Tab-separated table of C-alpha atoms in Angstrom:
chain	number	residue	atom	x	y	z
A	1	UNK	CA	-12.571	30.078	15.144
A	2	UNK	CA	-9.997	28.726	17.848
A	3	UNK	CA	-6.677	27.980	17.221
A	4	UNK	CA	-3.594	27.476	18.723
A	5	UNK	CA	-0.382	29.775	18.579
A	6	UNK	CA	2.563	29.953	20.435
A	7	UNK	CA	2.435	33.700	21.751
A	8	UNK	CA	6.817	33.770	21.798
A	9	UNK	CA	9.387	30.799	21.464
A	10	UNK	CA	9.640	28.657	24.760
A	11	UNK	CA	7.670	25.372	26.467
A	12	UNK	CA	4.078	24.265	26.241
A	13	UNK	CA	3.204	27.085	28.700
A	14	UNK	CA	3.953	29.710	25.711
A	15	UNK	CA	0.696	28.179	23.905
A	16	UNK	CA	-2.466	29.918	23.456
A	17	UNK	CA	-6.323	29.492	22.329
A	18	UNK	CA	-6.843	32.144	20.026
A	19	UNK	CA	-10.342	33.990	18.285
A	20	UNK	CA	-8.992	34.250	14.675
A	21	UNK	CA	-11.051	35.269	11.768
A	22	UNK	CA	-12.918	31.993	10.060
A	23	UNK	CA	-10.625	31.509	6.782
A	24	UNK	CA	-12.703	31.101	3.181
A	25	UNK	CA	-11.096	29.300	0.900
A	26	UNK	CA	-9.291	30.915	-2.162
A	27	UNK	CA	-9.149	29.380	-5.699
A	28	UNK	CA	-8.090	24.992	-5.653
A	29	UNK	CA	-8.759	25.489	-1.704
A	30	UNK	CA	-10.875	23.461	0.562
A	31	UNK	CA	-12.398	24.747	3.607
A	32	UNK	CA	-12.344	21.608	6.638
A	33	UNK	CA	-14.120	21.887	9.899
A	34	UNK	CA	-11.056	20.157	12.104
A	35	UNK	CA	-12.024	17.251	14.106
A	36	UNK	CA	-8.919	16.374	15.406
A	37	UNK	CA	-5.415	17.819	14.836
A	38	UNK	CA	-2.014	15.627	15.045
A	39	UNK	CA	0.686	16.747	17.180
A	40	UNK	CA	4.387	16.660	15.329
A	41	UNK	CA	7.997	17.395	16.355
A	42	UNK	CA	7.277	20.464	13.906
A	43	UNK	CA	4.809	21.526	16.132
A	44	UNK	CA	7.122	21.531	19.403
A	45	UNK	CA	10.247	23.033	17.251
A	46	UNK	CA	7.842	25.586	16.047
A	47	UNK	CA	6.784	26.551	19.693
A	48	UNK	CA	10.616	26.681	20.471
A	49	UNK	CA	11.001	29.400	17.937
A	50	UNK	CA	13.704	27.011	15.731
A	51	UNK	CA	11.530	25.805	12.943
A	52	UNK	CA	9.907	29.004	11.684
A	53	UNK	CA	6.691	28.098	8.912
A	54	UNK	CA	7.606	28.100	5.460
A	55	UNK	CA	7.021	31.578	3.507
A	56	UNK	CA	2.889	31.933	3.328
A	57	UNK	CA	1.636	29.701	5.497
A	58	UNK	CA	0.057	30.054	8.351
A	59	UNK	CA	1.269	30.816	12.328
A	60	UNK	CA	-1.226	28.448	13.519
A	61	UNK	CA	0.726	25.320	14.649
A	62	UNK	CA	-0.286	21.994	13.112
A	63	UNK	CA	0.442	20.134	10.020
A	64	UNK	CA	-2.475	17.439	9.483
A	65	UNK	CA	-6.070	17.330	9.918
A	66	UNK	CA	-8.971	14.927	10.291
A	67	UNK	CA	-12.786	16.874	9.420
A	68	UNK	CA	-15.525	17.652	6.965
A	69	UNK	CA	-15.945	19.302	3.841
A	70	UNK	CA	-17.329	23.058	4.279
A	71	UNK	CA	-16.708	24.734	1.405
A	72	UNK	CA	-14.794	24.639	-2.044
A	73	UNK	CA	-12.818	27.204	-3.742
A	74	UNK	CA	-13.106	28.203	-7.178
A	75	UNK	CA	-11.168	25.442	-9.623
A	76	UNK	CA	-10.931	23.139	-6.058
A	77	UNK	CA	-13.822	20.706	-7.902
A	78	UNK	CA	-11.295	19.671	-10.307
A	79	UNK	CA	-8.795	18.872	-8.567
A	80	UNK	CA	-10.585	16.692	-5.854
A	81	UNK	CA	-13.793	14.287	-5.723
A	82	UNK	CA	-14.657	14.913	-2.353
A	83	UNK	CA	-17.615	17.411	-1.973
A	84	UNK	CA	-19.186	19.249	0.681
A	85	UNK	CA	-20.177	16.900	3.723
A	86	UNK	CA	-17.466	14.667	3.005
A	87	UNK	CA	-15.046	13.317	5.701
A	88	UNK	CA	-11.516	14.148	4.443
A	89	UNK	CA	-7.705	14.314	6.328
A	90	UNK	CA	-4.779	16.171	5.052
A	91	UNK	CA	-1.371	17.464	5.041
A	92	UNK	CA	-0.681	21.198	5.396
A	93	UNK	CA	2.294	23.339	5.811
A	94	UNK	CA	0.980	25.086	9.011
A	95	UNK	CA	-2.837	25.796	10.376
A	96	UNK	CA	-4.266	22.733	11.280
A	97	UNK	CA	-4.222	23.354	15.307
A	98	UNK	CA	-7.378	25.388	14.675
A	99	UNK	CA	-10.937	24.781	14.369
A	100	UNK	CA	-11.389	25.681	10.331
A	101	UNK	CA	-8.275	25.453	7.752
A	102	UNK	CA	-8.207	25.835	4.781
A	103	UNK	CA	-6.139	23.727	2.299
A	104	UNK	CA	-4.772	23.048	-1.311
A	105	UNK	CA	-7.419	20.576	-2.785
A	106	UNK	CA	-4.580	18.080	-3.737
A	107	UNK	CA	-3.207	17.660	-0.364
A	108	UNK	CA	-7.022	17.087	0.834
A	109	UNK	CA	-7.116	12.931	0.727
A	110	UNK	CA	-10.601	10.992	1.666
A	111	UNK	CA	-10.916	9.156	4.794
A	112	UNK	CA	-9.838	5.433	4.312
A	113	UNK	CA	-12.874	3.079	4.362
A	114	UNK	CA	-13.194	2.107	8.209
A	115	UNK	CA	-11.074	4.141	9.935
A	116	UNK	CA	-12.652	6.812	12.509
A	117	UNK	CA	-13.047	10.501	11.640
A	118	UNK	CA	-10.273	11.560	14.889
A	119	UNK	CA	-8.371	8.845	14.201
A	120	UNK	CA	-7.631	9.571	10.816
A	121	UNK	CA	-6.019	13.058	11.805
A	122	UNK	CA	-3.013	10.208	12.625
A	123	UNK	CA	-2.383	9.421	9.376
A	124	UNK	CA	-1.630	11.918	6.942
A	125	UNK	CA	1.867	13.302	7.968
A	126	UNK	CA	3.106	9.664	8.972
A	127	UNK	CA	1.708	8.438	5.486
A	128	UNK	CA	2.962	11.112	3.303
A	129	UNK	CA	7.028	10.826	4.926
A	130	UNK	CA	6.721	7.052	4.844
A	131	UNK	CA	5.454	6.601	2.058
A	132	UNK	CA	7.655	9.358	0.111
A	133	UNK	CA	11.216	8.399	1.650
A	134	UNK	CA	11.272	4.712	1.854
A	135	UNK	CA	9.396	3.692	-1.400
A	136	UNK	CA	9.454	6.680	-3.539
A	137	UNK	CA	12.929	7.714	-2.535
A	138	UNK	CA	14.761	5.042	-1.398
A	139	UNK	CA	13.312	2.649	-3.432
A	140	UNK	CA	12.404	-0.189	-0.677
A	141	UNK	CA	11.829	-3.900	-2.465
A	142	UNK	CA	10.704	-7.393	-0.793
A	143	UNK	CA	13.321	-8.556	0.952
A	144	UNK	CA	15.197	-6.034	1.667
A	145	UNK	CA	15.950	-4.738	5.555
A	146	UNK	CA	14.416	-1.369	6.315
A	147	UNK	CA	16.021	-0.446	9.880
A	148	UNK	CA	13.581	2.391	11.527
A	149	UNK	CA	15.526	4.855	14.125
A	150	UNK	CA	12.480	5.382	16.931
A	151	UNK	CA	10.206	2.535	15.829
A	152	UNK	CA	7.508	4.010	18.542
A	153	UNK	CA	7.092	7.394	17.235
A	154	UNK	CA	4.334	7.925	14.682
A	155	UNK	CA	6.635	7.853	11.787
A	156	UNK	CA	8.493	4.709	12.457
A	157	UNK	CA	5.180	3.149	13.491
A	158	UNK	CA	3.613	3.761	10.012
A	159	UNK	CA	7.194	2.497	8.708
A	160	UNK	CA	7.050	-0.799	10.430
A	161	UNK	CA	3.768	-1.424	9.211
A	162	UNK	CA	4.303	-0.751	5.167
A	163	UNK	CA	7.415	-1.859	4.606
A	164	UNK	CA	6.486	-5.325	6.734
A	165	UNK	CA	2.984	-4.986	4.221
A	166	UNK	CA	6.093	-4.767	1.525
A	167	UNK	CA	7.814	-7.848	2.105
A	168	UNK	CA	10.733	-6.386	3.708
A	169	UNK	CA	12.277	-7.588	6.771
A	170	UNK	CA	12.308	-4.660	9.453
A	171	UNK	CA	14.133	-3.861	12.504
A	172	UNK	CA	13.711	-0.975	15.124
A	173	UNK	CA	15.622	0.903	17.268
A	174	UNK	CA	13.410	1.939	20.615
A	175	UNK	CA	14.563	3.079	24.257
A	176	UNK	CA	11.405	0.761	26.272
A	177	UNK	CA	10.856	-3.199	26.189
A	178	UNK	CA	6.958	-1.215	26.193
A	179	UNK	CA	7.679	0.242	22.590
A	180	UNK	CA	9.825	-2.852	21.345
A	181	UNK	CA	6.898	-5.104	21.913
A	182	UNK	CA	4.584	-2.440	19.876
A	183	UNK	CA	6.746	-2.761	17.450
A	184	UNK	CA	6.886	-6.428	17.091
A	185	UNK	CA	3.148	-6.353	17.246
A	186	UNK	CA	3.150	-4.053	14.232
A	187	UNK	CA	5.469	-6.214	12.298
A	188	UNK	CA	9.234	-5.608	13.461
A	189	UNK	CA	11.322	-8.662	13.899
A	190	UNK	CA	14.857	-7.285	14.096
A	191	UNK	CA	14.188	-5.316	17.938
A	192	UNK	CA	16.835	-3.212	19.163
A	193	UNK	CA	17.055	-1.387	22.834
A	194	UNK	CA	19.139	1.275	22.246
A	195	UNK	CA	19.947	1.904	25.615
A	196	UNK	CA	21.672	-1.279	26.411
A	197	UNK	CA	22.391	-2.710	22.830
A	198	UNK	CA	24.385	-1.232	19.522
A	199	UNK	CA	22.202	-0.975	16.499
A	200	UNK	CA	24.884	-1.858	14.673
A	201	UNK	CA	26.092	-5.166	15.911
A	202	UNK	CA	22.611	-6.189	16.483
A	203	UNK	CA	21.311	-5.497	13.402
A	204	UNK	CA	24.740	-7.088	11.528
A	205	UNK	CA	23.588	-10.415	14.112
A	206	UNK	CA	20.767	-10.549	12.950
A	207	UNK	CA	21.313	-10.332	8.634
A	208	UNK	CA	24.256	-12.963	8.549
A	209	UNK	CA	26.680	-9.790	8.628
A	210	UNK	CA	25.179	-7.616	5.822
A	211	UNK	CA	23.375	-5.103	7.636
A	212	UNK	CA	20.691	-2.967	6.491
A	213	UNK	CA	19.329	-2.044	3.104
A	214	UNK	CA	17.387	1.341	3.542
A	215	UNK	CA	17.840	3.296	7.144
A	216	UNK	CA	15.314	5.811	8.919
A	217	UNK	CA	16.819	8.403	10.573
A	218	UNK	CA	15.506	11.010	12.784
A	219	UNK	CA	18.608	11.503	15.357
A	220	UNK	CA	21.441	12.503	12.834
A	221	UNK	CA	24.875	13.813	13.591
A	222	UNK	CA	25.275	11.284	16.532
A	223	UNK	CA	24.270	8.352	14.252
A	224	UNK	CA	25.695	9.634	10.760
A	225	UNK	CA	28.928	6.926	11.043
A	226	UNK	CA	26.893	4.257	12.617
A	227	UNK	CA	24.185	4.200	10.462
A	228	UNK	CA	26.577	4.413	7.481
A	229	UNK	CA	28.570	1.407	9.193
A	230	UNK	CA	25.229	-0.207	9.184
A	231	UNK	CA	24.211	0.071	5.752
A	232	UNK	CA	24.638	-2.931	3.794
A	233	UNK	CA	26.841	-2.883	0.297
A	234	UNK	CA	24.253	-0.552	-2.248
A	235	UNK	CA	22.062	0.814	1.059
A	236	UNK	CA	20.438	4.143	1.184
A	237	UNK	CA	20.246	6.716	4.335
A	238	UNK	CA	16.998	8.412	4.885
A	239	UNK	CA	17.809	11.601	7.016
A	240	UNK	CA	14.501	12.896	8.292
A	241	UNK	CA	15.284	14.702	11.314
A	242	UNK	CA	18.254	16.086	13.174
A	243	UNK	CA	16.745	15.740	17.301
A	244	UNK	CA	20.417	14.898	18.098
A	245	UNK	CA	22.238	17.646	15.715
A	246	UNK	CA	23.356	17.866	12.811
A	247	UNK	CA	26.579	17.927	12.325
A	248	UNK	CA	28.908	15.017	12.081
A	249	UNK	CA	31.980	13.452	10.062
A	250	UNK	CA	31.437	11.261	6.791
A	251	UNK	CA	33.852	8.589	6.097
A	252	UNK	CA	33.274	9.362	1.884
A	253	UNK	CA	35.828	6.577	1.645
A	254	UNK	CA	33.259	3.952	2.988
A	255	UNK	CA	29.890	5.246	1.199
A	256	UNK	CA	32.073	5.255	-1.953
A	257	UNK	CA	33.124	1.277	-1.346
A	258	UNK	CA	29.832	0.527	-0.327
A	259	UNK	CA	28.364	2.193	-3.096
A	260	UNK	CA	25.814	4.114	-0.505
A	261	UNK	CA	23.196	7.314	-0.964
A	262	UNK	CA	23.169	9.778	1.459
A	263	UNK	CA	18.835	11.135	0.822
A	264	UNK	CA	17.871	13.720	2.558
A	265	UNK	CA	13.988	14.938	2.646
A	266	UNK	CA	11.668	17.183	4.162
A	267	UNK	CA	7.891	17.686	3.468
A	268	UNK	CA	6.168	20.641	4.934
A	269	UNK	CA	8.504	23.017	2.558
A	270	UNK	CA	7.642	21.080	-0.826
A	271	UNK	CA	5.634	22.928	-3.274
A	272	UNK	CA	2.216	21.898	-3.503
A	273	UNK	CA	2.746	20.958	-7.612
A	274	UNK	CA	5.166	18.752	-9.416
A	275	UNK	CA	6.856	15.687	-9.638
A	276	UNK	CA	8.162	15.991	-6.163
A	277	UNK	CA	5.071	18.371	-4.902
A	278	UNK	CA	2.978	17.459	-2.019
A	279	UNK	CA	0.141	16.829	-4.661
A	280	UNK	CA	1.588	13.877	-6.303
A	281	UNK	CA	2.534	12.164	-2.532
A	282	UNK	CA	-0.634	12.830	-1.570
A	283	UNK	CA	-2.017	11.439	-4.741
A	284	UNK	CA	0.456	8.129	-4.841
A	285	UNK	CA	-0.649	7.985	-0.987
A	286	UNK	CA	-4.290	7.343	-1.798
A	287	UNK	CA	-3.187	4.914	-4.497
A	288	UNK	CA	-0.967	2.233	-2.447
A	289	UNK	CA	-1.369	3.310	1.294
A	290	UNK	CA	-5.232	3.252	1.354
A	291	UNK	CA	-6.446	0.211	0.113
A	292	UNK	CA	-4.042	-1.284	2.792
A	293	UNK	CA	-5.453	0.768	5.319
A	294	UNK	CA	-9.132	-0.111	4.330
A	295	UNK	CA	-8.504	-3.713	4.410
A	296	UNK	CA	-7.015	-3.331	7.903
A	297	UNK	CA	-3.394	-4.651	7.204
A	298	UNK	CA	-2.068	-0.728	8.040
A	299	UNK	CA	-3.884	1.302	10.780
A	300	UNK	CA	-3.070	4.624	12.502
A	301	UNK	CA	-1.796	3.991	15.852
A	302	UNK	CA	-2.911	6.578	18.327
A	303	UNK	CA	-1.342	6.699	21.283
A	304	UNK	CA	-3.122	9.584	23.263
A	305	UNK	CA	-6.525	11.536	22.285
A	306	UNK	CA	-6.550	14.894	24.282
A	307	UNK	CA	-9.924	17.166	23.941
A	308	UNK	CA	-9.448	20.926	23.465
A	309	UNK	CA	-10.940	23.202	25.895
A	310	UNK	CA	-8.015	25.234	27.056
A	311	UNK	CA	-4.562	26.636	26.214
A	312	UNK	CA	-3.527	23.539	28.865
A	313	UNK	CA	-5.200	20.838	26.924
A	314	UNK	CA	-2.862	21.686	24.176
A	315	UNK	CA	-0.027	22.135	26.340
A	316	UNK	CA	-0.094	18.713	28.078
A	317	UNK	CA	-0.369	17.018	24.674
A	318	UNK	CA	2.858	18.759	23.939
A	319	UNK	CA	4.075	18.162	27.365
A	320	UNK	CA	3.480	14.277	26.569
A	321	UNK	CA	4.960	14.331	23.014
A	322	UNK	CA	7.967	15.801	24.752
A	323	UNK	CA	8.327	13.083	27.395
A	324	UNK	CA	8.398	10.595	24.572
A	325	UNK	CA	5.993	7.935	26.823
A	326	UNK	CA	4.146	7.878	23.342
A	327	UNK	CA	3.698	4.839	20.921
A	328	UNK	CA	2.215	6.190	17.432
A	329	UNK	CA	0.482	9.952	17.397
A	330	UNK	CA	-0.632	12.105	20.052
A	331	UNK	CA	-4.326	14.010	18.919
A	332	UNK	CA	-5.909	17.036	19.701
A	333	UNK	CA	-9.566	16.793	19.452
A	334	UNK	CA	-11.452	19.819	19.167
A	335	UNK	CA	-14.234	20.048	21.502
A	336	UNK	CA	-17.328	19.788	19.733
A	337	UNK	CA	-16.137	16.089	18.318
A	338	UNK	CA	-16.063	15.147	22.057
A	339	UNK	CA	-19.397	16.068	22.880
């Protein structure tokens, strides 16, 4: 098989198109032919040699898939009812940038009715943070105001759209009129430029003063005090990523008189099992997030589709990630999809 692999830390020109040995899968594995791969900030901090794969997984960039059933391993039946020739996406700790993976048969999820077999590469990774930070973490109810730090990406686009499907009133933060108005389109109605306006007084204008309930974060240490200024009396920080450091001072004094929770969260180091495994998001995932996705009130939003022929194929899609020009996910489609 194909995959990709960054051959030492640096840009998109450090990425390769490997010949790697076809992998079989091993006992509650499922073997996927890949039709399209999703490109994630993992991805590009894993090329740059500063987000290393967890311990056993794979060197193969990529952390969710869109394909077909091949093959199961021994026990995977159990654990799954998709069988061989199904369509299938899912969420991996590393691998998916290749033309097979294989995968833990609870983090392999079915296709939602009516979405398209590439596009639905763009929807496990956004699904499974979403879905486990804001609701299952953070506890989002009607009502509430969910502010979402880069409303364009994939993440916050997937944000808008559930926690609108929720009942909650949401605002972005987003650096183009271009990515405001996708937004908006999505379901934002609270639409912050960050580049000309402060999230924080904009957001306070716009709740009568109380600010926000539950806040998406991917910037950190630059936005630690403002978010927590930001946080309405009882609100909860969601720190996802650190793309601006992470490092900053905590004024305790104000999250203890506004009562607030500080949650951090990652997802491609969980454990596959338990309460808090990748298993059981996947699993609550298929329960609430699909059926809204099948009746078409939640879609993936894919912002570019790029076909896999060469090592510069993959490197443009990272080149464009990079840029940040994107609204939603950026795709690699592997080449025989395209024919």
């Amino acid at each position: 098989m194909r995959a990709v692999v960054a051959r030492e830390p640096g840009g998109p020109e450090v990425l390769e198109l490997r010949e790697l040995p076809d992998p079989e899968p091993g006992p509650g594995e499922v073997l996927l032919r890949v039709a399209a791969s999703g490109v994630n900030r993992a991805d590009v901090a894993q090329r740059g040699g500063t987000y290393p794969p967890p311990p056993g997984a794979s060197d193969v960039l990529g952390l969710e898939v869109s394909g077909t059933v091949l093959a199961l391993g021994e026990g995977a039946e159990t654990a799954t009812d998709l069988r061989v020739g199904d369509q299938a996406c899912a969420l991996l700790a590393g691998g998916g940038c290749a033309e097979l993976v294989v995968v833990p048969a609870g983090q392999v999820m079915p296709v939602p009715a009516g979405v398209d077999l590439v596009d639905a590469a763009a929807l496990p990774e956004v699904a499974a943070t979403v879905w486990s930070t804001v609701f299952m973490s953070a506890g989002l109810r009607p009502g509430e105001v969910l502010l979402v730090h880069g409303g364009g990406s994939g993440v916050g686009t997937m944000a808008v759209q559930l926690a609108a499907q929720a009942g909650a009133v949401v605002a972005v933060t987003a650096g183009s009129e271009r990515k405001l108005r996708a937004c908006a389109e999505l379901g934002a109605t609270v639409l912050v430029d960050y580049s000309t306006q402060d999230f924080v007084e904009a957001v306070r204008g716009a709740t009568d003063g109380r600010g926000a309930d539950v806040v998406l974060d991917v910037v950190g240490g630059p936005y630690l005090d403002r978010n927590v200024r930001v946080l309405a009396p009882g609100g909860r920080l969601v720190q996802l990523g650190l793309q601006g450091g992470r490092k900053a001072e905590l004024d305790l004094g104000l999250v203890m008189a506004k009562r607030l929770s500080v949650l951090g969260s990652t997802l491609r180091a969980r454990p596959v099992d338990g309460p808090d495994g990748k298993a059981a998001i996947c699993a609550s995932v298929v329960e609430h997030v699909w059926p809204l996705v099948a009746e078409g009130r939640v879609r993936p939003v894919v912002s570019e589709r790029v076909v896999v022929r060469t090592a510069a194929d993959v490197a443009r899609a990272h080149a464009d990630l990079e840029a940040g020009a994107h609204v939603g996910k950026v795709l690699l489609v592997w080449e025989t999809m395209a024919r």
